[in-house]
Amino acid sequence: MNTCTTCLAVVLAALLGGCAARPDAAAGGDPIDVPGSGYHQIMGEIAADRGATAVAAEEFLNVAERSAEPEASRQAAGFAFENGYDALALRAARRWSQLEPEEPAVRTLLARLLVRRNDIAGATAEARRALGPAADRAEEDYDLFADELAGEGNAAGVTRVLTRLVAEAPASPALNMAMAAAALRSADLDLAETTARAAIAAGAADVALDRAHVIVARVLLARGERDAAAGHLRAQVEARPSLDLDLEYVSMLAAADRPAEALARLAVIRDRYGPEPEVRRLEAMVLLGSGDYQAAWERFNTLVDDPEYADEARFHLAELAVRDLRFDQALKLLGRIGEGAYLLAAQEAIARMAEAGGDVQSALQILDTMAERHPERAFDVARIRAAMLQRLKRDDEALAELDRVLRYRPDDADVLLARGALHEKLGRIEPALADMAAAVRLFPDSAIANNAYGYTLANRTRRQDEAARLVRRALEREPGNAAILDSYGWVLYRQHRLAEARSYLQLAHTLLPDPEVAAHLGEVLWQQGEREAARRLWDDALEKAPQSQPLLDTMARFAGGARD
């Protein structure tokens, strides 16, 4: 859209006919100016030009809700969505869908926004309307729609939507492979493997067949069957060699902690396909993971001028420079990272280095500048800024950052949990519990949300039975998660079930020798009369984490504080 042309047209329209919306304040009173859509359009465009994206999104929504033109709603929905104002985008998209009910683009946008709210029924209904009548759908339609959903963070929600669509079109290879990939992302390993193996058995085409085999291998890896994962891909590479499949095989070897074999295979790949950038990139990553930092530095340096991998190479080179305490060089490398996937991480790293050096003002300014120059990442920056403010013990400012995010993203469970944790830290228990309960209502199957809410209930209320149900639900979903095992052990302790609590806490401490887990386990040991064992555990943990406040608090309550 040409902003200047649009502004001129709107101004002319306002001059010629914009005075129609001037109702009297009261009978016989002076007329009151009520801004029309032209005014809001101009204000939105001015705000957008000045980087005031929140104001612009609000103004464009005002236009959309006053206008019968679909283009106004399309603009409002697109602008709000691109800049992360999900609540405004949803309102604009719903208005757009009223004006253009058969437009696939608005139905796809609504499906994505509803997935973010975990409204699976609503998202599925919008998906069906986006795809059109079942008899008219082609594989390309499924492919395009699946690509739209692939980037959504709610992988479990995406999986459920795709599962419902697959039930209606079970023969669609595109839908089945998209569902398998989403299931893998959401850790539904059984569904991912079953679907991928079915595609293999059905004789999927070459590209889909490779994807199916990669998904099977990644499922095996996620289950801890590292050698089986590498072996599965090795068989495919030997049967149907290709560069992409060979690189996946190398990645599996590296994940199986077999770096020497991975590097040997890369040498074979170089001989077969040449020193392609993706080959050098993977070689650098394997070397980095194996601890050969000098060789990794050399390989990453061969990629700093590559258009696809330059930013990733600079980011890892900066990590290596920090490791060697070459901070100036790290800053130069990070500062050269341009637009793309690594920009936010690079700016966060620069800000963290300034913070570590005591220059807090510069650290916060770096984040502010990032948000101003890249408004589409402003909410991501706000989360980073809130975390920094908490580290600086500026908790009220951190809370304001999280409040701002939730104003426009009220269904963001991660931010709700972050704000709830901050409320709890500040002793504001009711708001903390309200935020955590909201997160659980939005995502009732989320292990993280159930665990956070249950643990806080156990610690801060007498609602121990409810706490136990929540944490048990979390544990059912992630039975090997040490943090959740710790929470469940702690809930059992609060219920005075010491023997059971000890069992779970010992397992948690074996998996995660964290000072807070040690504090919990030591408290149970103390209550069981094993005070020397508790002291030894606490002293051990204190040596590794002398600043751990939960550990220090526990020791002060039971053992009189740290011992010399």
XYZ file of C-alpha atoms in Angstrom:
564
model
C 0.000 0.000 0.000
C 1.260 3.471 -0.931
C 1.000 5.369 2.370
C 1.143 8.855 0.865
C -1.552 8.067 -1.724
C -3.774 6.478 0.898
C -3.368 9.443 3.259
C -4.270 11.890 0.462
C -7.363 9.902 -0.480
C -8.476 9.677 3.128
C -7.951 13.404 3.713
C -10.005 14.268 0.607
C -12.747 11.882 1.697
C -12.779 13.445 5.142
C -12.977 16.970 3.702
C -15.788 16.113 1.286
C -17.961 13.882 3.458
C -16.454 13.278 6.858
C -18.725 15.763 8.612
C -21.685 13.386 8.480
C -20.793 11.769 11.813
C -21.469 14.802 14.047
C -24.359 14.041 16.418
C -25.541 16.692 18.859
C -24.357 16.371 22.442
C -27.940 17.015 23.604
C -31.078 18.478 22.189
C -30.261 21.955 21.063
C -26.617 21.640 22.093
C -23.453 22.152 20.102
C -22.410 19.291 17.805
C -19.585 17.008 18.981
C -16.934 15.836 16.551
C -16.769 12.012 16.467
C -13.699 10.883 14.505
C -14.588 8.787 11.460
C -12.625 5.978 9.888
C -10.602 8.452 7.820
C -9.201 10.037 10.967
C -8.265 6.641 12.429
C -6.634 5.569 9.143
C -4.442 8.671 9.115
C -3.522 8.268 12.775
C -2.696 4.610 12.217
C -0.410 5.326 9.311
C 1.359 8.136 11.173
C 1.832 5.861 14.170
C 3.134 3.037 11.977
C 5.612 5.382 10.278
C 6.879 6.467 13.702
C 7.222 2.906 14.988
C 4.346 3.226 17.461
C 2.958 -0.154 16.471
C 0.539 -0.527 19.393
C -1.167 2.754 18.523
C -1.166 1.850 14.831
C -2.719 -1.548 15.473
C -5.450 -0.001 17.618
C -6.193 2.674 15.019
C -6.321 0.225 12.103
C -8.713 -1.913 14.153
C -10.882 1.190 14.698
C -11.023 1.606 10.926
C -11.866 -2.061 10.387
C -14.723 -2.010 12.874
C -16.227 1.095 11.247
C -15.756 0.118 7.609
C -17.712 -2.218 5.347
C -14.671 -2.584 3.096
C -12.864 -5.935 3.520
C -9.528 -4.294 2.724
C -9.655 -2.297 5.966
C -10.101 -5.472 8.017
C -7.460 -7.262 5.998
C -4.968 -4.470 6.696
C -5.822 -4.348 10.402
C -5.595 -8.108 10.849
C -2.354 -8.401 8.899
C -0.643 -5.520 10.691
C -1.677 -6.719 14.152
C -0.693 -10.319 13.400
C 2.709 -9.432 11.949
C 3.516 -7.291 14.977
C 2.334 -9.778 17.576
C -0.895 -8.096 18.743
C -2.853 -11.333 18.766
C -5.933 -10.033 20.589
C -6.328 -7.167 18.098
C -5.583 -9.465 15.161
C -8.351 -11.820 16.267
C -10.906 -9.016 16.443
C -9.892 -7.688 13.022
C -9.872 -11.156 11.478
C -13.352 -11.874 12.785
C -14.574 -8.620 11.222
C -12.836 -9.556 7.958
C -14.481 -13.002 8.005
C -17.900 -11.327 8.307
C -17.192 -9.256 5.196
C -15.490 -11.995 3.165
C -16.744 -15.272 4.630
C -15.377 -17.427 1.786
C -11.881 -15.915 1.732
C -9.368 -18.747 2.534
C -6.719 -16.314 3.812
C -8.864 -15.050 6.681
C -9.897 -18.586 7.626
C -6.247 -19.657 7.738
C -5.369 -16.632 9.860
C -8.220 -17.399 12.256
C -7.093 -21.024 12.486
C -3.592 -19.904 13.493
C -4.858 -17.410 16.068
C -7.239 -19.958 17.578
C -4.480 -22.567 17.801
C -2.538 -20.031 19.873
C -5.517 -19.862 22.250
C -5.668 -23.685 22.241
C -9.215 -23.485 20.863
C -8.902 -26.697 18.881
C -12.551 -27.005 17.878
C -12.587 -23.426 16.602
C -9.261 -23.802 14.796
C -10.415 -27.021 13.115
C -13.636 -25.401 11.951
C -11.649 -22.516 10.432
C -9.242 -24.993 8.828
C -12.113 -26.769 7.109
C -13.415 -23.473 5.742
C -9.921 -22.449 4.612
C -9.500 -25.714 2.696
C -12.951 -25.590 1.124
C -15.246 -28.508 0.316
C -13.533 -31.856 0.872
C -14.293 -33.034 -2.648
C -12.489 -30.025 -4.143
C -9.294 -30.187 -2.070
C -5.953 -31.012 -3.668
C -2.702 -32.159 -2.059
C -1.271 -28.708 -2.720
C -4.038 -27.190 -0.568
C -3.109 -29.450 2.337
C 0.584 -28.707 1.851
C 0.073 -24.945 1.912
C -2.201 -25.065 4.947
C 0.168 -27.371 6.857
C 3.052 -24.998 6.111
C 1.055 -22.148 7.674
C 0.522 -24.129 10.884
C 4.059 -25.513 11.048
C 5.501 -22.391 12.635
C 2.972 -22.182 15.466
C 4.422 -22.729 18.923
C 1.487 -24.790 20.203
C 2.686 -28.017 18.593
C 0.241 -30.144 20.571
C -2.633 -27.982 19.363
C -1.432 -28.168 15.759
C -1.225 -31.953 16.090
C -4.820 -32.158 17.311
C -6.097 -29.991 14.444
C -4.210 -32.046 11.866
C -5.375 -35.292 13.457
C -8.981 -34.215 12.937
C -8.290 -33.261 9.330
C -6.521 -36.572 8.675
C -9.600 -38.403 9.962
C -11.535 -36.736 7.135
C -8.842 -37.325 4.483
C -6.869 -40.385 5.624
C -5.299 -40.925 2.202
C -3.619 -37.503 2.038
C 0.192 -37.921 2.178
C 0.685 -34.206 2.806
C -1.645 -34.150 5.819
C -0.209 -37.359 7.262
C 3.385 -36.161 7.023
C 2.453 -32.776 8.504
C 0.705 -34.552 11.376
C 3.732 -36.796 11.962
C 6.066 -33.789 12.070
C 3.759 -31.892 14.444
C 3.405 -34.978 16.658
C 7.186 -35.227 16.881
C 7.429 -31.566 17.874
C 4.796 -32.070 20.564
C 6.531 -35.222 21.879
C 3.644 -37.479 20.839
C 6.199 -40.070 19.802
C 3.804 -42.957 19.262
C 1.655 -40.966 16.835
C 4.713 -39.614 15.019
C 6.246 -43.072 14.579
C 2.995 -44.822 13.622
C 2.176 -42.205 11.005
C 5.694 -42.111 9.542
C 5.953 -45.897 9.340
C 2.539 -46.046 7.675
C 3.782 -43.581 5.039
C 6.838 -45.761 4.468
C 4.706 -48.894 4.157
C 2.373 -47.151 1.716
C 5.293 -46.382 -0.610
C 5.541 -42.612 -0.201
C 7.246 -40.622 -2.943
C 10.991 -39.970 -2.607
C 10.908 -36.665 -0.705
C 8.067 -37.779 1.565
C 9.801 -41.135 2.046
C 12.984 -39.422 3.215
C 10.973 -37.226 5.607
C 9.213 -40.286 6.994
C 12.488 -42.097 7.656
C 13.958 -39.003 9.326
C 10.910 -38.751 11.598
C 11.273 -42.432 12.589
C 14.951 -41.862 13.388
C 14.186 -38.746 15.445
C 11.516 -40.647 17.391
C 14.076 -43.332 18.218
C 16.522 -40.637 19.294
C 13.900 -38.963 21.501
C 13.311 -42.318 23.194
C 17.000 -42.608 23.986
C 17.641 -45.277 21.329
C 20.556 -43.355 19.856
C 22.316 -46.220 18.087
C 19.041 -47.464 16.610
C 18.319 -43.950 15.288
C 21.700 -43.756 13.566
C 21.359 -47.309 12.258
C 17.937 -46.580 10.770
C 19.276 -43.683 8.726
C 22.431 -45.524 7.761
C 20.299 -48.191 6.092
C 18.421 -45.516 4.141
C 21.603 -43.763 3.046
C 23.024 -47.030 1.774
C 19.813 -47.854 -0.076
C 19.068 -44.389 -1.528
C 22.010 -41.997 -1.117
C 21.267 -38.280 -1.101
C 23.011 -35.275 0.433
C 20.101 -34.329 2.707
C 19.674 -37.861 4.035
C 23.418 -38.257 4.524
C 23.570 -35.041 6.556
C 20.680 -36.270 8.730
C 22.640 -39.486 9.291
C 25.676 -37.476 10.398
C 23.475 -35.512 12.802
C 22.237 -38.780 14.289
C 25.803 -40.037 14.734
C 26.695 -36.825 16.543
C 23.576 -37.085 18.730
C 24.553 -40.683 19.535
C 27.861 -39.322 20.892
C 29.832 -40.825 18.019
C 31.665 -37.705 16.744
C 34.585 -39.580 15.187
C 32.220 -41.574 12.987
C 30.290 -38.396 12.166
C 33.460 -36.628 11.021
C 34.570 -39.650 9.025
C 31.223 -39.740 7.278
C 31.496 -36.018 6.526
C 34.814 -36.695 4.797
C 33.028 -39.220 2.570
C 30.254 -36.697 1.879
C 32.801 -34.017 0.918
C 34.424 -36.398 -1.544
C 31.036 -37.299 -3.021
C 29.298 -33.911 -3.101
C 32.098 -31.377 -2.666
C 32.687 -28.881 0.185
C 29.136 -27.527 0.106
C 28.288 -24.875 2.744
C 25.825 -27.190 4.504
C 28.537 -29.822 4.787
C 31.003 -27.352 6.319
C 28.313 -26.064 8.671
C 27.508 -29.522 9.995
C 31.205 -30.324 10.341
C 31.665 -27.161 12.429
C 28.701 -28.108 14.620
C 30.035 -31.638 15.190
C 33.456 -30.253 16.110
C 31.846 -27.753 18.480
C 29.799 -30.456 20.147
C 32.823 -32.724 20.523
C 34.870 -30.020 22.249
C 37.399 -29.436 19.441
C 36.980 -25.674 19.675
C 39.958 -24.657 17.569
C 38.878 -26.807 14.631
C 35.292 -25.569 15.044
C 36.561 -21.965 14.971
C 38.371 -22.659 11.692
C 35.334 -24.304 10.056
C 32.898 -21.600 11.130
C 35.265 -18.991 9.705
C 34.848 -20.545 6.249
C 31.142 -19.637 6.433
C 31.241 -15.958 7.465
C 30.744 -14.829 3.873
C 28.140 -17.426 2.973
C 24.741 -15.783 2.370
C 22.812 -18.582 4.102
C 25.038 -19.472 7.061
C 27.002 -16.270 7.796
C 24.914 -15.146 10.778
C 24.821 -18.592 12.352
C 28.599 -18.871 11.914
C 29.200 -15.454 13.513
C 26.957 -16.359 16.437
C 28.874 -19.555 17.196
C 32.204 -17.786 16.664
C 31.074 -15.215 19.239
C 30.274 -18.062 21.670
C 33.763 -19.432 21.167
C 35.293 -15.981 21.642
C 33.421 -15.536 24.942
C 34.639 -18.953 26.029
C 38.213 -17.705 25.518
C 37.424 -14.386 27.276
C 37.863 -12.433 24.020
C 34.886 -10.217 24.720
C 35.722 -7.404 22.276
C 35.942 -9.878 19.424
C 32.672 -11.479 20.513
C 30.933 -8.084 20.476
C 32.212 -7.351 16.965
C 30.959 -10.695 15.697
C 27.563 -10.286 17.310
C 27.275 -6.732 16.013
C 27.716 -7.973 12.436
C 24.725 -10.305 12.612
C 22.000 -8.923 10.393
C 18.312 -9.535 9.848
C 17.228 -13.096 10.379
C 16.910 -15.909 12.855
C 19.970 -14.990 14.934
C 19.414 -11.238 15.308
C 17.388 -11.358 18.537
C 19.730 -13.866 20.165
C 22.708 -11.715 19.159
C 21.228 -8.532 20.595
C 20.276 -10.340 23.792
C 23.840 -11.613 24.102
C 25.240 -8.085 23.628
C 22.834 -6.785 26.284
C 23.785 -9.583 28.680
C 27.459 -8.750 28.241
C 26.760 -5.088 29.037
C 24.748 -6.162 32.085
C 27.554 -8.459 33.243
C 29.962 -5.537 32.904
C 27.784 -3.383 35.150
C 26.500 -1.089 32.394
C 22.817 -1.673 33.058
C 21.657 1.454 31.239
C 23.374 0.348 28.023
C 22.016 -3.179 28.407
C 18.435 -1.939 28.593
C 19.009 0.559 25.787
C 20.249 -2.215 23.491
C 16.984 -4.081 24.057
C 14.900 -0.930 23.587
C 16.647 -0.176 20.299
C 16.035 -3.731 19.105
C 12.321 -3.367 19.848
C 12.143 0.033 18.099
C 13.906 -1.175 14.959
C 12.093 -4.505 14.847
C 8.592 -3.955 16.213
C 7.573 -7.427 15.074
C 9.903 -8.765 17.795
C 8.877 -6.257 20.471
C 7.050 -8.811 22.610
C 10.006 -11.198 22.516
C 12.211 -8.303 23.582
C 9.762 -7.450 26.383
C 10.165 -10.953 27.837
C 13.949 -10.644 27.721
C 13.751 -7.182 29.268
C 11.470 -8.466 32.052
C 13.928 -11.248 32.856
C 16.789 -8.742 32.994
C 14.824 -6.410 35.262
C 14.144 -9.320 37.609
C 17.849 -10.132 37.764
C 18.416 -6.495 38.654
C 15.758 -6.777 41.408
C 13.590 -4.182 39.662
C 10.556 -6.407 40.002
C 7.815 -3.798 39.589
C 9.279 -2.735 36.245
C 9.506 -6.371 35.196
C 5.866 -6.822 36.134
C 4.907 -3.829 33.995
C 6.663 -5.420 30.999
C 4.741 -8.666 31.434
C 1.467 -6.749 31.933
C 2.038 -5.015 28.602
C 2.589 -8.299 26.790
C -0.541 -9.835 28.283
C -2.650 -6.838 27.323
C -2.213 -7.843 23.685
C -1.494 -11.548 24.165
C -3.851 -12.561 26.966
C -3.640 -16.233 26.001
C 0.143 -16.540 26.192
C 0.547 -19.251 28.827
C 4.321 -18.777 29.116
C 3.902 -15.104 30.017
C 1.037 -15.883 32.387
C 3.285 -18.351 34.201
C 6.178 -15.878 34.243
C 3.972 -13.173 35.718
C 2.499 -15.636 38.194
C 5.973 -16.642 39.349
C 6.910 -12.994 39.785
C 3.742 -12.283 41.773
C 4.564 -15.285 43.974
C 8.111 -14.022 44.503
C 6.673 -10.675 45.624
C 4.303 -12.381 48.045
C 1.210 -11.564 45.985
C -0.274 -15.031 46.221
C -3.798 -14.483 44.886
C -2.665 -12.826 41.620
C 0.008 -15.516 41.273
C -2.526 -18.310 41.586
C -4.936 -16.520 39.251
C -2.303 -16.317 36.492
C -1.290 -19.948 36.910
C -4.902 -21.115 36.959
C -5.513 -19.164 33.750
C -2.560 -20.905 32.098
C -3.933 -24.313 33.104
C -7.414 -23.427 31.805
C -5.911 -22.437 28.465
C -3.617 -25.453 28.228
C -5.019 -28.185 30.487
C -2.577 -30.751 29.072
C 0.534 -28.635 29.635
C 2.940 -30.336 32.013
C 4.692 -27.017 32.674
C 1.478 -25.168 33.587
C 0.100 -27.974 35.762
C 3.409 -28.352 37.553
C 3.822 -24.625 38.236
C 0.287 -24.237 39.538
C 0.390 -27.401 41.625
C 3.772 -26.632 43.168
C 2.670 -23.107 44.104
C -0.553 -24.406 45.644
C 1.460 -26.899 47.704
C 3.887 -24.240 48.878
C 1.518 -21.367 49.479
C -1.884 -22.802 50.422
C -3.545 -25.651 52.237
C -5.016 -26.996 48.991
C -2.739 -30.030 49.039
C -5.131 -32.481 47.367
C -5.648 -30.121 44.432
C -1.893 -29.553 44.228
C -1.294 -33.302 44.129
C -3.807 -33.770 41.287
C -2.198 -31.046 39.199
C 1.375 -32.241 39.654
C 0.346 -35.860 39.103
C -1.245 -34.775 35.814
C 2.017 -33.086 34.854
C 3.977 -36.206 35.789
C 1.727 -38.403 33.648
C 2.643 -36.281 30.654
C 6.379 -36.043 31.382
C 7.278 -38.949 33.691
C 11.016 -38.446 33.320
C 11.052 -34.716 34.050
C 13.234 -34.155 37.126
C 11.621 -30.819 38.013
C 8.162 -32.401 38.049
C 9.434 -35.395 40.051
C 10.788 -32.891 42.573
C 7.427 -31.086 42.697
C 5.544 -34.326 43.233
C 7.927 -35.396 45.965
C 7.462 -32.018 47.623
C 3.663 -32.270 47.443
C 3.849 -35.733 49.042
C 6.041 -34.277 51.780
C 3.500 -31.537 52.406
C 0.909 -34.301 52.753
C 3.149 -35.959 55.365
C 3.807 -38.987 53.145
C 7.536 -38.998 53.892
C 8.569 -42.394 52.526
C 6.877 -41.764 49.168
C 8.223 -38.216 49.062
C 11.759 -39.444 49.651
C 11.510 -41.919 46.779
C 10.473 -39.261 44.257
C 12.947 -36.685 45.543
C 15.854 -39.133 45.404
C 15.016 -39.938 41.784
C 14.729 -36.217 40.988
C 18.085 -35.513 42.628
C 19.723 -38.335 40.683
C 18.452 -36.882 37.422
C 18.996 -33.244 38.415
C 21.434 -32.509 41.265
C 19.976 -29.030 41.663
C 20.349 -27.102 44.972
C 16.582 -26.675 45.383
C 16.031 -30.409 44.872
C 18.787 -31.022 47.431
C 17.027 -28.654 49.839
C 13.782 -30.612 49.466
C 15.377 -34.040 49.790
C 17.437 -32.914 52.780
C 14.315 -31.632 54.516
C 12.644 -35.028 54.138
C 15.766 -36.792 55.427
C 15.834 -34.418 58.398
C 12.209 -35.126 59.236
C 12.931 -38.847 59.052
C 15.660 -38.444 61.658
C 18.618 -38.744 59.252
C 20.066 -35.366 60.143
C 23.692 -36.076 59.343
C 22.732 -37.310 55.877
C 20.682 -34.141 55.399
C 23.592 -31.934 56.485
C 26.013 -33.728 54.147
C 23.604 -33.315 51.239
C 23.096 -29.616 51.974
C 26.806 -28.934 52.480
C 27.577 -30.661 49.196
C 24.967 -28.630 47.354
C 26.083 -25.395 49.021
C 29.636 -25.921 47.842
C 28.422 -26.083 44.242
C 25.789 -23.332 44.563
C 26.706 -21.004 47.433
C 24.139 -18.368 46.384
C 21.101 -20.659 46.182
C 18.448 -18.900 48.250
C 16.099 -21.907 48.621
C 19.008 -23.979 49.928
C 20.207 -21.257 52.290
C 16.684 -20.735 53.617
C 16.236 -24.458 54.271
C 19.577 -24.750 56.034
C 18.772 -21.742 58.202
C 15.472 -23.285 59.272
C 16.839 -26.726 60.115
C 20.604 -26.708 60.505
C 21.361 -23.204 61.718
C 22.753 -21.997 58.408
C 25.917 -22.888 56.495
C 28.774 -24.374 58.441
C 32.406 -23.348 58.209
